[in-house]
Amino acid sequence: MLHFRLLLTLLICVVTSASAQTVIDLNNGGSVRAKTLHDYDREAMVKTAREDSVRYADCLKRAFSALHCDSLSEAKKYFKEALSLRPTAEGNYIVEQHLGEIAEVEGQLGEAEQHYTEALKQNPELHHTRMARAIVAVQLHHFSEAKTDCDALLSLTPTKEERTRLLFVRATALMGLRLNKEARKDLEALCFLDPKNENAPVMLALSLHDEGRSQEGIELLNRHLSVRPDNVEAYALRGAIYEAQNLNDLAALDYDEAIKRAPERADLYLERARCLEKLGKHTAAEKDRLAARKLRK
């Protein structure tokens, strides 16, 4: 299968010493008895909870302030401190959600998925978070998990925009599972729902190629490029299909067109370099690899 991309967040224990005091024991008819260590522990817990609530609120205030200033590392630090202060607070799903979003921005997709999962455990109705987890899962190649999340969301009543995203993500997951026929159903539904979507025809062509119907995939891309001649992904995919068929001259021409439209993309230079090597153009291939290295610095 040709490679395809898609698309992108903490306990306190307190010990106090005892003193010679008395306490009214309400569990024993209000009798007066000597104060025990258990009573001190309970008082300490109440006092700690009260103090932690203040600190918890302060951590959240600082975290959201840091987010407002785009200081993700500071926000992450305070969100995690808040979790450590009150690990069972009712609103912690919001903290987990934001930690997932921060991790996703930082490229820590596995961590993002864990935070989203924790948020959903606490509040399964977080549909936006379930969508985010599905997208992260696809990038991690956790295709079954992504499909499950998309199935759950599509069974609701998503908006047109949400349905468009969900169909695309589920189709990607289905292709990852090599369920190309099912993927094509989603992609065809996506084309009907959003005729101007540039990604759906490319994904359809990819599914056809993966199923051994490469010529149909090329014909689909030809039709698409006749009306959307600036679609970089379409040129790159057609080039990759030509290359898979050992039509390297045609592949190189498509890579040329893709790079002309997206000269900032290192991956395109590497794809063309591979193709040029097959054509025996070693100097040109090395030039492309050098260009890719410079772009990635």
PDB file of C-alpha atoms in Angstrom:
ATOM      1  CA  MET A   1       0.000   0.000   0.000  1.00  0.00           C
ATOM      2  CA  LEU A   2       1.256   3.428  -0.914  1.00  0.00           C
ATOM      3  CA  HIS A   3       2.011   5.649   2.004  1.00  0.00           C
ATOM      4  CA  PHE A   4      -0.672   8.211   2.808  1.00  0.00           C
ATOM      5  CA  ARG A   5      -0.764  11.059   5.332  1.00  0.00           C
ATOM      6  CA  LEU A   6      -3.460  12.738   7.217  1.00  0.00           C
ATOM      7  CA  LEU A   7      -3.973  14.638   9.097  1.00  0.00           C
ATOM      8  CA  LEU A   8      -3.289  17.550  14.799  1.00  0.00           C
ATOM      9  CA  THR A   9      -2.663  16.346  26.228  1.00  0.00           C
ATOM     10  CA  LEU A  10      -1.101  14.796  38.392  1.00  0.00           C
ATOM     11  CA  LEU A  11      -1.801  13.277  44.776  1.00  0.00           C
ATOM     12  CA  ILE A  12      -0.861  14.985  47.845  1.00  0.00           C
ATOM     13  CA  CYS A  13      -0.434  13.142  51.136  1.00  0.00           C
ATOM     14  CA  VAL A  14      -0.329  14.991  54.477  1.00  0.00           C
ATOM     15  CA  VAL A  15       0.696  13.574  57.840  1.00  0.00           C
ATOM     16  CA  THR A  16       0.095  15.430  61.091  1.00  0.00           C
ATOM     17  CA  SER A  17       1.053  14.644  64.640  1.00  0.00           C
ATOM     18  CA  ALA A  18      -1.452  13.891  67.412  1.00  0.00           C
ATOM     19  CA  SER A  19      -2.105  15.774  70.682  1.00  0.00           C
ATOM     20  CA  ALA A  20      -4.062  15.011  73.860  1.00  0.00           C
ATOM     21  CA  GLN A  21      -7.528  16.325  72.937  1.00  0.00           C
ATOM     22  CA  THR A  22     -11.071  14.927  73.003  1.00  0.00           C
ATOM     23  CA  VAL A  23     -13.763  14.651  70.338  1.00  0.00           C
ATOM     24  CA  ILE A  24     -17.524  13.986  70.370  1.00  0.00           C
ATOM     25  CA  ASP A  25     -18.111  10.642  68.655  1.00  0.00           C
ATOM     26  CA  LEU A  26     -21.387  11.007  66.742  1.00  0.00           C
ATOM     27  CA  ASN A  27     -21.273   7.346  65.674  1.00  0.00           C
ATOM     28  CA  ASN A  28     -21.530   6.244  69.323  1.00  0.00           C
ATOM     29  CA  GLY A  29     -24.435   8.319  70.635  1.00  0.00           C
ATOM     30  CA  GLY A  30     -22.427  11.519  71.090  1.00  0.00           C
ATOM     31  CA  SER A  31     -20.228  10.182  73.854  1.00  0.00           C
ATOM     32  CA  VAL A  32     -16.955  11.879  74.650  1.00  0.00           C
ATOM     33  CA  ARG A  33     -13.838   9.827  73.934  1.00  0.00           C
ATOM     34  CA  ALA A  34     -10.150  10.340  73.431  1.00  0.00           C
ATOM     35  CA  LYS A  35      -9.146  11.658  70.024  1.00  0.00           C
ATOM     36  CA  THR A  36      -7.495   8.954  67.882  1.00  0.00           C
ATOM     37  CA  LEU A  37      -5.016   9.027  65.034  1.00  0.00           C
ATOM     38  CA  HIS A  38      -7.938   8.368  62.664  1.00  0.00           C
ATOM     39  CA  ASP A  39      -9.512  11.667  63.709  1.00  0.00           C
ATOM     40  CA  TYR A  40      -6.292  13.539  63.025  1.00  0.00           C
ATOM     41  CA  ASP A  41      -6.014  11.845  59.642  1.00  0.00           C
ATOM     42  CA  ARG A  42      -9.566  12.884  58.789  1.00  0.00           C
ATOM     43  CA  GLU A  43      -8.968  16.481  59.851  1.00  0.00           C
ATOM     44  CA  ALA A  44      -5.738  16.541  57.888  1.00  0.00           C
ATOM     45  CA  MET A  45      -7.549  15.243  54.799  1.00  0.00           C
ATOM     46  CA  VAL A  46     -10.266  17.904  55.092  1.00  0.00           C
ATOM     47  CA  LYS A  47      -7.657  20.619  55.587  1.00  0.00           C
ATOM     48  CA  THR A  48      -5.580  19.304  52.672  1.00  0.00           C
ATOM     49  CA  ALA A  49      -8.603  19.078  50.409  1.00  0.00           C
ATOM     50  CA  ARG A  50      -9.486  22.686  51.241  1.00  0.00           C
ATOM     51  CA  GLU A  51      -5.932  23.840  50.549  1.00  0.00           C
ATOM     52  CA  ASP A  52      -5.676  21.710  47.428  1.00  0.00           C
ATOM     53  CA  SER A  53      -8.917  23.164  46.080  1.00  0.00           C
ATOM     54  CA  VAL A  54      -7.395  26.623  46.262  1.00  0.00           C
ATOM     55  CA  ARG A  55      -4.144  25.433  44.700  1.00  0.00           C
ATOM     56  CA  TYR A  56      -6.065  23.377  42.114  1.00  0.00           C
ATOM     57  CA  ALA A  57      -8.044  26.429  41.045  1.00  0.00           C
ATOM     58  CA  ASP A  58      -4.863  28.505  40.948  1.00  0.00           C
ATOM     59  CA  CYS A  59      -3.131  25.903  38.755  1.00  0.00           C
ATOM     60  CA  LEU A  60      -6.034  25.911  36.307  1.00  0.00           C
ATOM     61  CA  LYS A  61      -6.052  29.713  36.222  1.00  0.00           C
ATOM     62  CA  ARG A  62      -2.312  29.737  35.493  1.00  0.00           C
ATOM     63  CA  ALA A  63      -2.679  26.965  32.881  1.00  0.00           C
ATOM     64  CA  PHE A  64      -5.390  28.764  30.919  1.00  0.00           C
ATOM     65  CA  SER A  65      -3.445  32.015  31.158  1.00  0.00           C
ATOM     66  CA  ALA A  66      -0.412  30.228  29.711  1.00  0.00           C
ATOM     67  CA  LEU A  67      -2.551  28.818  26.889  1.00  0.00           C
ATOM     68  CA  HIS A  68      -3.749  32.330  26.120  1.00  0.00           C
ATOM     69  CA  CYS A  69      -0.098  33.377  25.807  1.00  0.00           C
ATOM     70  CA  ASP A  70       0.743  30.317  23.673  1.00  0.00           C
ATOM     71  CA  SER A  71       3.085  28.976  26.342  1.00  0.00           C
ATOM     72  CA  LEU A  72       2.280  25.298  25.955  1.00  0.00           C
ATOM     73  CA  SER A  73       5.027  24.012  28.245  1.00  0.00           C
ATOM     74  CA  GLU A  74       3.809  26.244  31.108  1.00  0.00           C
ATOM     75  CA  ALA A  75       0.191  25.259  30.508  1.00  0.00           C
ATOM     76  CA  LYS A  76       1.147  21.574  30.497  1.00  0.00           C
ATOM     77  CA  LYS A  77       3.055  21.950  33.777  1.00  0.00           C
ATOM     78  CA  TYR A  78       0.111  23.579  35.580  1.00  0.00           C
ATOM     79  CA  PHE A  79      -2.485  21.199  34.134  1.00  0.00           C
ATOM     80  CA  LYS A  80      -0.447  18.228  35.341  1.00  0.00           C
ATOM     81  CA  GLU A  81       0.021  19.837  38.782  1.00  0.00           C
ATOM     82  CA  ALA A  82      -3.735  20.324  38.986  1.00  0.00           C
ATOM     83  CA  LEU A  83      -4.259  16.622  38.255  1.00  0.00           C
ATOM     84  CA  SER A  84      -1.781  15.655  40.955  1.00  0.00           C
ATOM     85  CA  LEU A  85      -3.567  17.868  43.499  1.00  0.00           C
ATOM     86  CA  ARG A  86      -7.063  16.571  42.770  1.00  0.00           C
ATOM     87  CA  PRO A  87      -6.846  13.373  40.704  1.00  0.00           C
ATOM     88  CA  THR A  88     -10.569  12.655  41.148  1.00  0.00           C
ATOM     89  CA  ALA A  89     -11.971  16.141  40.562  1.00  0.00           C
ATOM     90  CA  GLU A  90     -15.167  16.060  38.493  1.00  0.00           C
ATOM     91  CA  GLY A  91     -13.866  18.521  35.935  1.00  0.00           C
ATOM     92  CA  ASN A  92     -10.590  16.755  35.228  1.00  0.00           C
ATOM     93  CA  TYR A  93     -11.839  15.577  31.832  1.00  0.00           C
ATOM     94  CA  ILE A  94     -11.343  19.176  30.683  1.00  0.00           C
ATOM     95  CA  VAL A  95      -7.764  19.059  31.939  1.00  0.00           C
ATOM     96  CA  GLU A  96      -7.151  15.739  30.169  1.00  0.00           C
ATOM     97  CA  GLN A  97      -8.644  17.132  26.979  1.00  0.00           C
ATOM     98  CA  HIS A  98      -6.331  20.149  27.005  1.00  0.00           C
ATOM     99  CA  LEU A  99      -3.317  17.981  27.816  1.00  0.00           C
ATOM    100  CA  GLY A 100      -4.228  15.857  24.811  1.00  0.00           C
ATOM    101  CA  GLU A 101      -4.428  18.905  22.575  1.00  0.00           C
ATOM    102  CA  ILE A 102      -1.042  20.159  23.816  1.00  0.00           C
ATOM    103  CA  ALA A 103       0.553  16.744  23.272  1.00  0.00           C
ATOM    104  CA  GLU A 104      -0.915  16.619  19.774  1.00  0.00           C
ATOM    105  CA  VAL A 105       0.552  20.026  18.902  1.00  0.00           C
ATOM    106  CA  GLU A 106       3.912  18.863  20.279  1.00  0.00           C
ATOM    107  CA  GLY A 107       3.766  15.807  18.033  1.00  0.00           C
ATOM    108  CA  GLN A 108       3.420  13.405  20.979  1.00  0.00           C
ATOM    109  CA  LEU A 109       0.574  11.470  19.405  1.00  0.00           C
ATOM    110  CA  GLY A 110       0.693   8.462  21.725  1.00  0.00           C
ATOM    111  CA  GLU A 111       0.470  10.727  24.756  1.00  0.00           C
ATOM    112  CA  ALA A 112      -2.342  12.696  23.111  1.00  0.00           C
ATOM    113  CA  GLU A 113      -4.310   9.494  22.527  1.00  0.00           C
ATOM    114  CA  GLN A 114      -3.893   8.484  26.197  1.00  0.00           C
ATOM    115  CA  HIS A 115      -5.165  11.861  27.449  1.00  0.00           C
ATOM    116  CA  TYR A 116      -8.128  11.820  25.069  1.00  0.00           C
ATOM    117  CA  THR A 117      -8.979   8.295  26.219  1.00  0.00           C
ATOM    118  CA  GLU A 118      -8.865   9.376  29.871  1.00  0.00           C
ATOM    119  CA  ALA A 119     -11.092  12.373  29.132  1.00  0.00           C
ATOM    120  CA  LEU A 120     -13.609  10.114  27.387  1.00  0.00           C
ATOM    121  CA  LYS A 121     -13.607   7.661  30.288  1.00  0.00           C
ATOM    122  CA  GLN A 122     -14.691  10.526  32.536  1.00  0.00           C
ATOM    123  CA  ASN A 123     -17.135  12.027  30.030  1.00  0.00           C
ATOM    124  CA  PRO A 124     -18.125   9.821  27.050  1.00  0.00           C
ATOM    125  CA  GLU A 125     -20.233  12.678  25.591  1.00  0.00           C
ATOM    126  CA  LEU A 126     -17.152  14.652  24.510  1.00  0.00           C
ATOM    127  CA  HIS A 127     -17.784  14.244  20.802  1.00  0.00           C
ATOM    128  CA  HIS A 128     -15.087  16.754  19.802  1.00  0.00           C
ATOM    129  CA  THR A 129     -12.541  14.780  21.842  1.00  0.00           C
ATOM    130  CA  ARG A 130     -13.659  11.496  20.274  1.00  0.00           C
ATOM    131  CA  MET A 131     -13.155  13.059  16.863  1.00  0.00           C
ATOM    132  CA  ALA A 132      -9.672  14.237  17.876  1.00  0.00           C
ATOM    133  CA  ARG A 133      -8.820  10.755  19.182  1.00  0.00           C
ATOM    134  CA  ALA A 134      -9.915   9.171  15.916  1.00  0.00           C
ATOM    135  CA  ILE A 135      -7.656  11.493  13.919  1.00  0.00           C
ATOM    136  CA  VAL A 136      -4.697  10.792  16.217  1.00  0.00           C
ATOM    137  CA  ALA A 137      -5.405   7.050  16.086  1.00  0.00           C
ATOM    138  CA  VAL A 138      -5.240   7.063  12.291  1.00  0.00           C
ATOM    139  CA  GLN A 139      -1.841   8.765  12.390  1.00  0.00           C
ATOM    140  CA  LEU A 140      -0.649   6.122  14.878  1.00  0.00           C
ATOM    141  CA  HIS A 141      -1.985   3.399  12.549  1.00  0.00           C
ATOM    142  CA  HIS A 142      -4.494   2.374  15.228  1.00  0.00           C
ATOM    143  CA  PHE A 143      -7.023   1.881  12.460  1.00  0.00           C
ATOM    144  CA  SER A 144      -9.556  -0.299  14.297  1.00  0.00           C
ATOM    145  CA  GLU A 145      -9.776   2.196  17.154  1.00  0.00           C
ATOM    146  CA  ALA A 146     -10.212   5.082  14.731  1.00  0.00           C
ATOM    147  CA  LYS A 147     -12.986   3.257  12.883  1.00  0.00           C
ATOM    148  CA  THR A 148     -14.793   2.522  16.174  1.00  0.00           C
ATOM    149  CA  ASP A 149     -14.743   6.194  17.163  1.00  0.00           C
ATOM    150  CA  CYS A 150     -15.967   7.281  13.717  1.00  0.00           C
ATOM    151  CA  ASP A 151     -18.747   4.668  13.772  1.00  0.00           C
ATOM    152  CA  ALA A 152     -19.939   6.022  17.134  1.00  0.00           C
ATOM    153  CA  LEU A 153     -19.955   9.631  15.949  1.00  0.00           C
ATOM    154  CA  LEU A 154     -21.581   8.893  12.585  1.00  0.00           C
ATOM    155  CA  SER A 155     -24.413   7.096  14.392  1.00  0.00           C
ATOM    156  CA  LEU A 156     -25.337  10.451  15.915  1.00  0.00           C
ATOM    157  CA  THR A 157     -26.460  13.465  13.867  1.00  0.00           C
ATOM    158  CA  PRO A 158     -23.251  15.243  12.870  1.00  0.00           C
ATOM    159  CA  THR A 159     -23.274  18.495  10.925  1.00  0.00           C
ATOM    160  CA  LYS A 160     -22.323  18.420   7.259  1.00  0.00           C
ATOM    161  CA  GLU A 161     -18.807  19.615   8.110  1.00  0.00           C
ATOM    162  CA  GLU A 162     -18.413  17.004  10.863  1.00  0.00           C
ATOM    163  CA  ARG A 163     -19.774  14.240   8.655  1.00  0.00           C
ATOM    164  CA  THR A 164     -17.324  15.216   5.920  1.00  0.00           C
ATOM    165  CA  ARG A 165     -14.381  14.903   8.317  1.00  0.00           C
ATOM    166  CA  LEU A 166     -15.668  11.655   9.813  1.00  0.00           C
ATOM    167  CA  LEU A 167     -16.176   9.997   6.438  1.00  0.00           C
ATOM    168  CA  PHE A 168     -12.673  10.963   5.410  1.00  0.00           C
ATOM    169  CA  VAL A 169     -11.094   9.703   8.634  1.00  0.00           C
ATOM    170  CA  ARG A 170     -13.077   6.459   8.581  1.00  0.00           C
ATOM    171  CA  ALA A 171     -12.212   5.866   4.936  1.00  0.00           C
ATOM    172  CA  THR A 172      -8.550   6.313   5.811  1.00  0.00           C
ATOM    173  CA  ALA A 173      -8.903   3.845   8.698  1.00  0.00           C
ATOM    174  CA  LEU A 174     -10.696   1.347   6.432  1.00  0.00           C
ATOM    175  CA  MET A 175      -7.891   1.615   3.883  1.00  0.00           C
ATOM    176  CA  GLY A 176      -5.399   1.008   6.660  1.00  0.00           C
ATOM    177  CA  LEU A 177      -7.369  -2.142   7.455  1.00  0.00           C
ATOM    178  CA  ARG A 178      -7.293  -2.979   3.719  1.00  0.00           C
ATOM    179  CA  LEU A 179     -11.074  -2.789   3.538  1.00  0.00           C
ATOM    180  CA  ASN A 180     -10.984  -0.885   0.263  1.00  0.00           C
ATOM    181  CA  LYS A 181     -14.535  -1.562  -0.875  1.00  0.00           C
ATOM    182  CA  GLU A 182     -15.923  -0.212   2.395  1.00  0.00           C
ATOM    183  CA  ALA A 183     -13.548   2.747   2.164  1.00  0.00           C
ATOM    184  CA  ARG A 184     -14.767   3.561  -1.338  1.00  0.00           C
ATOM    185  CA  LYS A 185     -18.366   3.686  -0.102  1.00  0.00           C
ATOM    186  CA  ASP A 186     -17.359   6.364   2.396  1.00  0.00           C
ATOM    187  CA  LEU A 187     -15.332   8.248  -0.197  1.00  0.00           C
ATOM    188  CA  GLU A 188     -18.166   8.135  -2.734  1.00  0.00           C
ATOM    189  CA  ALA A 189     -20.544   9.424  -0.052  1.00  0.00           C
ATOM    190  CA  LEU A 190     -18.013  12.147   0.706  1.00  0.00           C
ATOM    191  CA  CYS A 191     -17.820  13.170  -2.965  1.00  0.00           C
ATOM    192  CA  PHE A 192     -21.621  13.434  -3.045  1.00  0.00           C
ATOM    193  CA  LEU A 193     -21.711  15.374   0.222  1.00  0.00           C
ATOM    194  CA  ASP A 194     -18.852  17.700  -0.704  1.00  0.00           C
ATOM    195  CA  PRO A 195     -18.230  17.750  -4.472  1.00  0.00           C
ATOM    196  CA  LYS A 196     -15.450  20.331  -4.097  1.00  0.00           C
ATOM    197  CA  ASN A 197     -13.415  18.171  -1.719  1.00  0.00           C
ATOM    198  CA  GLU A 198      -9.967  17.734  -3.280  1.00  0.00           C
ATOM    199  CA  ASN A 199      -8.862  14.855  -1.094  1.00  0.00           C
ATOM    200  CA  ALA A 200     -11.686  12.399  -1.770  1.00  0.00           C
ATOM    201  CA  PRO A 201     -10.827  11.725  -5.454  1.00  0.00           C
ATOM    202  CA  VAL A 202      -7.180  11.204  -4.515  1.00  0.00           C
ATOM    203  CA  MET A 203      -8.129   8.733  -1.816  1.00  0.00           C
ATOM    204  CA  LEU A 204     -10.484   6.972  -4.208  1.00  0.00           C
ATOM    205  CA  ALA A 205      -7.673   6.622  -6.729  1.00  0.00           C
ATOM    206  CA  LEU A 206      -5.387   5.281  -4.022  1.00  0.00           C
ATOM    207  CA  SER A 207      -7.972   2.679  -2.970  1.00  0.00           C
ATOM    208  CA  LEU A 208      -8.310   1.544  -6.583  1.00  0.00           C
ATOM    209  CA  HIS A 209      -4.539   1.214  -6.925  1.00  0.00           C
ATOM    210  CA  ASP A 210      -4.281  -0.744  -3.674  1.00  0.00           C
ATOM    211  CA  GLU A 211      -6.882  -3.145  -5.038  1.00  0.00           C
ATOM    212  CA  GLY A 212      -4.873  -3.714  -8.218  1.00  0.00           C
ATOM    213  CA  ARG A 213      -7.003  -1.403 -10.367  1.00  0.00           C
ATOM    214  CA  SER A 214      -4.234   1.086 -11.065  1.00  0.00           C
ATOM    215  CA  GLN A 215      -5.414   2.116 -14.529  1.00  0.00           C
ATOM    216  CA  GLU A 216      -8.823   3.063 -13.121  1.00  0.00           C
ATOM    217  CA  GLY A 217      -7.040   5.065 -10.464  1.00  0.00           C
ATOM    218  CA  ILE A 218      -4.993   6.914 -13.090  1.00  0.00           C
ATOM    219  CA  GLU A 219      -8.091   7.671 -15.150  1.00  0.00           C
ATOM    220  CA  LEU A 220      -9.832   9.062 -12.077  1.00  0.00           C
ATOM    221  CA  LEU A 221      -6.822  11.293 -11.354  1.00  0.00           C
ATOM    222  CA  ASN A 222      -6.721  12.418 -14.986  1.00  0.00           C
ATOM    223  CA  ARG A 223     -10.351  13.551 -14.777  1.00  0.00           C
ATOM    224  CA  HIS A 224      -9.770  15.244 -11.443  1.00  0.00           C
ATOM    225  CA  LEU A 225      -6.663  17.116 -12.626  1.00  0.00           C
ATOM    226  CA  SER A 226      -8.487  18.325 -15.718  1.00  0.00           C
ATOM    227  CA  VAL A 227     -10.700  20.430 -13.431  1.00  0.00           C
ATOM    228  CA  ARG A 228      -8.328  20.875 -10.455  1.00  0.00           C
ATOM    229  CA  PRO A 229      -4.893  21.266 -12.076  1.00  0.00           C
ATOM    230  CA  ASP A 230      -3.279  22.597  -8.875  1.00  0.00           C
ATOM    231  CA  ASN A 231      -3.862  19.545  -6.680  1.00  0.00           C
ATOM    232  CA  VAL A 232      -0.361  18.615  -5.509  1.00  0.00           C
ATOM    233  CA  GLU A 233      -1.456  15.327  -3.927  1.00  0.00           C
ATOM    234  CA  ALA A 234      -3.073  14.200  -7.163  1.00  0.00           C
ATOM    235  CA  TYR A 235       0.172  14.718  -9.114  1.00  0.00           C
ATOM    236  CA  ALA A 236       2.200  13.005  -6.378  1.00  0.00           C
ATOM    237  CA  LEU A 237      -0.122  10.005  -6.285  1.00  0.00           C
ATOM    238  CA  ARG A 238      -0.301   9.643 -10.048  1.00  0.00           C
ATOM    239  CA  GLY A 239       3.487   9.819 -10.131  1.00  0.00           C
ATOM    240  CA  ALA A 240       3.701   7.102  -7.476  1.00  0.00           C
ATOM    241  CA  ILE A 241       1.303   4.874  -9.425  1.00  0.00           C
ATOM    242  CA  TYR A 242       3.278   5.382 -12.633  1.00  0.00           C
ATOM    243  CA  GLU A 243       6.466   4.557 -10.730  1.00  0.00           C
ATOM    244  CA  ALA A 244       4.887   1.376  -9.347  1.00  0.00           C
ATOM    245  CA  GLN A 245       4.199   0.423 -12.974  1.00  0.00           C
ATOM    246  CA  ASN A 246       7.834   1.190 -13.908  1.00  0.00           C
ATOM    247  CA  LEU A 247       6.683   4.131 -16.047  1.00  0.00           C
ATOM    248  CA  ASN A 248       9.388   6.260 -14.508  1.00  0.00           C
ATOM    249  CA  ASP A 249       9.526   8.936 -17.208  1.00  0.00           C
ATOM    250  CA  LEU A 250       5.846   9.703 -16.656  1.00  0.00           C
ATOM    251  CA  ALA A 251       6.325   9.514 -12.888  1.00  0.00           C
ATOM    252  CA  ALA A 252       9.159  12.059 -13.010  1.00  0.00           C
ATOM    253  CA  LEU A 253       6.964  14.483 -14.957  1.00  0.00           C
ATOM    254  CA  ASP A 254       4.258  14.277 -12.290  1.00  0.00           C
ATOM    255  CA  TYR A 255       6.791  14.784  -9.503  1.00  0.00           C
ATOM    256  CA  ASP A 256       8.036  17.847 -11.433  1.00  0.00           C
ATOM    257  CA  GLU A 257       4.504  19.252 -11.477  1.00  0.00           C
ATOM    258  CA  ALA A 258       4.003  18.548  -7.767  1.00  0.00           C
ATOM    259  CA  ILE A 259       7.271  20.245  -6.810  1.00  0.00           C
ATOM    260  CA  LYS A 260       6.494  23.228  -9.030  1.00  0.00           C
ATOM    261  CA  ARG A 261       3.334  23.771  -6.959  1.00  0.00           C
ATOM    262  CA  ALA A 262       4.803  22.899  -3.543  1.00  0.00           C
ATOM    263  CA  PRO A 263       8.569  23.613  -3.626  1.00  0.00           C
ATOM    264  CA  GLU A 264       8.682  23.679   0.189  1.00  0.00           C
ATOM    265  CA  ARG A 265       7.853  19.985   0.598  1.00  0.00           C
ATOM    266  CA  ALA A 266      10.893  17.830   1.261  1.00  0.00           C
ATOM    267  CA  ASP A 267       8.988  14.557   0.746  1.00  0.00           C
ATOM    268  CA  LEU A 268       8.332  15.399  -2.903  1.00  0.00           C
ATOM    269  CA  TYR A 269      12.041  15.883  -3.607  1.00  0.00           C
ATOM    270  CA  LEU A 270      12.769  12.508  -2.030  1.00  0.00           C
ATOM    271  CA  GLU A 271      10.105  10.818  -4.144  1.00  0.00           C
ATOM    272  CA  ARG A 272      11.489  12.382  -7.292  1.00  0.00           C
ATOM    273  CA  ALA A 273      15.037  11.439  -6.263  1.00  0.00           C
ATOM    274  CA  ARG A 274      14.022   7.798  -5.980  1.00  0.00           C
ATOM    275  CA  CYS A 275      12.444   7.966  -9.417  1.00  0.00           C
ATOM    276  CA  LEU A 276      15.474   9.688 -10.945  1.00  0.00           C
ATOM    277  CA  GLU A 277      17.737   6.970  -9.561  1.00  0.00           C
ATOM    278  CA  LYS A 278      15.676   4.397 -11.444  1.00  0.00           C
ATOM    279  CA  LEU A 279      16.179   6.453 -14.602  1.00  0.00           C
ATOM    280  CA  GLY A 280      19.932   6.459 -14.019  1.00  0.00           C
ATOM    281  CA  LYS A 281      20.014  10.210 -13.346  1.00  0.00           C
ATOM    282  CA  HIS A 282      22.178   9.950 -10.238  1.00  0.00           C
ATOM    283  CA  THR A 283      23.439  13.545 -10.163  1.00  0.00           C
ATOM    284  CA  ALA A 284      19.922  14.958 -10.394  1.00  0.00           C
ATOM    285  CA  ALA A 285      18.764  12.508  -7.719  1.00  0.00           C
ATOM    286  CA  GLU A 286      21.516  13.610  -5.339  1.00  0.00           C
ATOM    287  CA  LYS A 287      20.572  17.249  -5.959  1.00  0.00           C
ATOM    288  CA  ASP A 288      17.001  16.463  -4.923  1.00  0.00           C
ATOM    289  CA  ARG A 289      18.149  14.659  -1.766  1.00  0.00           C
ATOM    290  CA  LEU A 290      20.292  17.670  -0.852  1.00  0.00           C
ATOM    291  CA  ALA A 291      17.301  19.988  -1.382  1.00  0.00           C
ATOM    292  CA  ALA A 292      15.199  17.747   0.899  1.00  0.00           C
ATOM    293  CA  ARG A 293      17.857  17.847   3.641  1.00  0.00           C
ATOM    294  CA  LYS A 294      17.985  21.662   3.504  1.00  0.00           C
ATOM    295  CA  LEU A 295      14.214  21.913   3.755  1.00  0.00           C
ATOM    296  CA  ARG A 296      14.182  19.649   6.827  1.00  0.00           C
ATOM    297  CA  LYS A 297      16.741  21.690   8.777  1.00  0.00           C
TER     298      LYS A 297
END
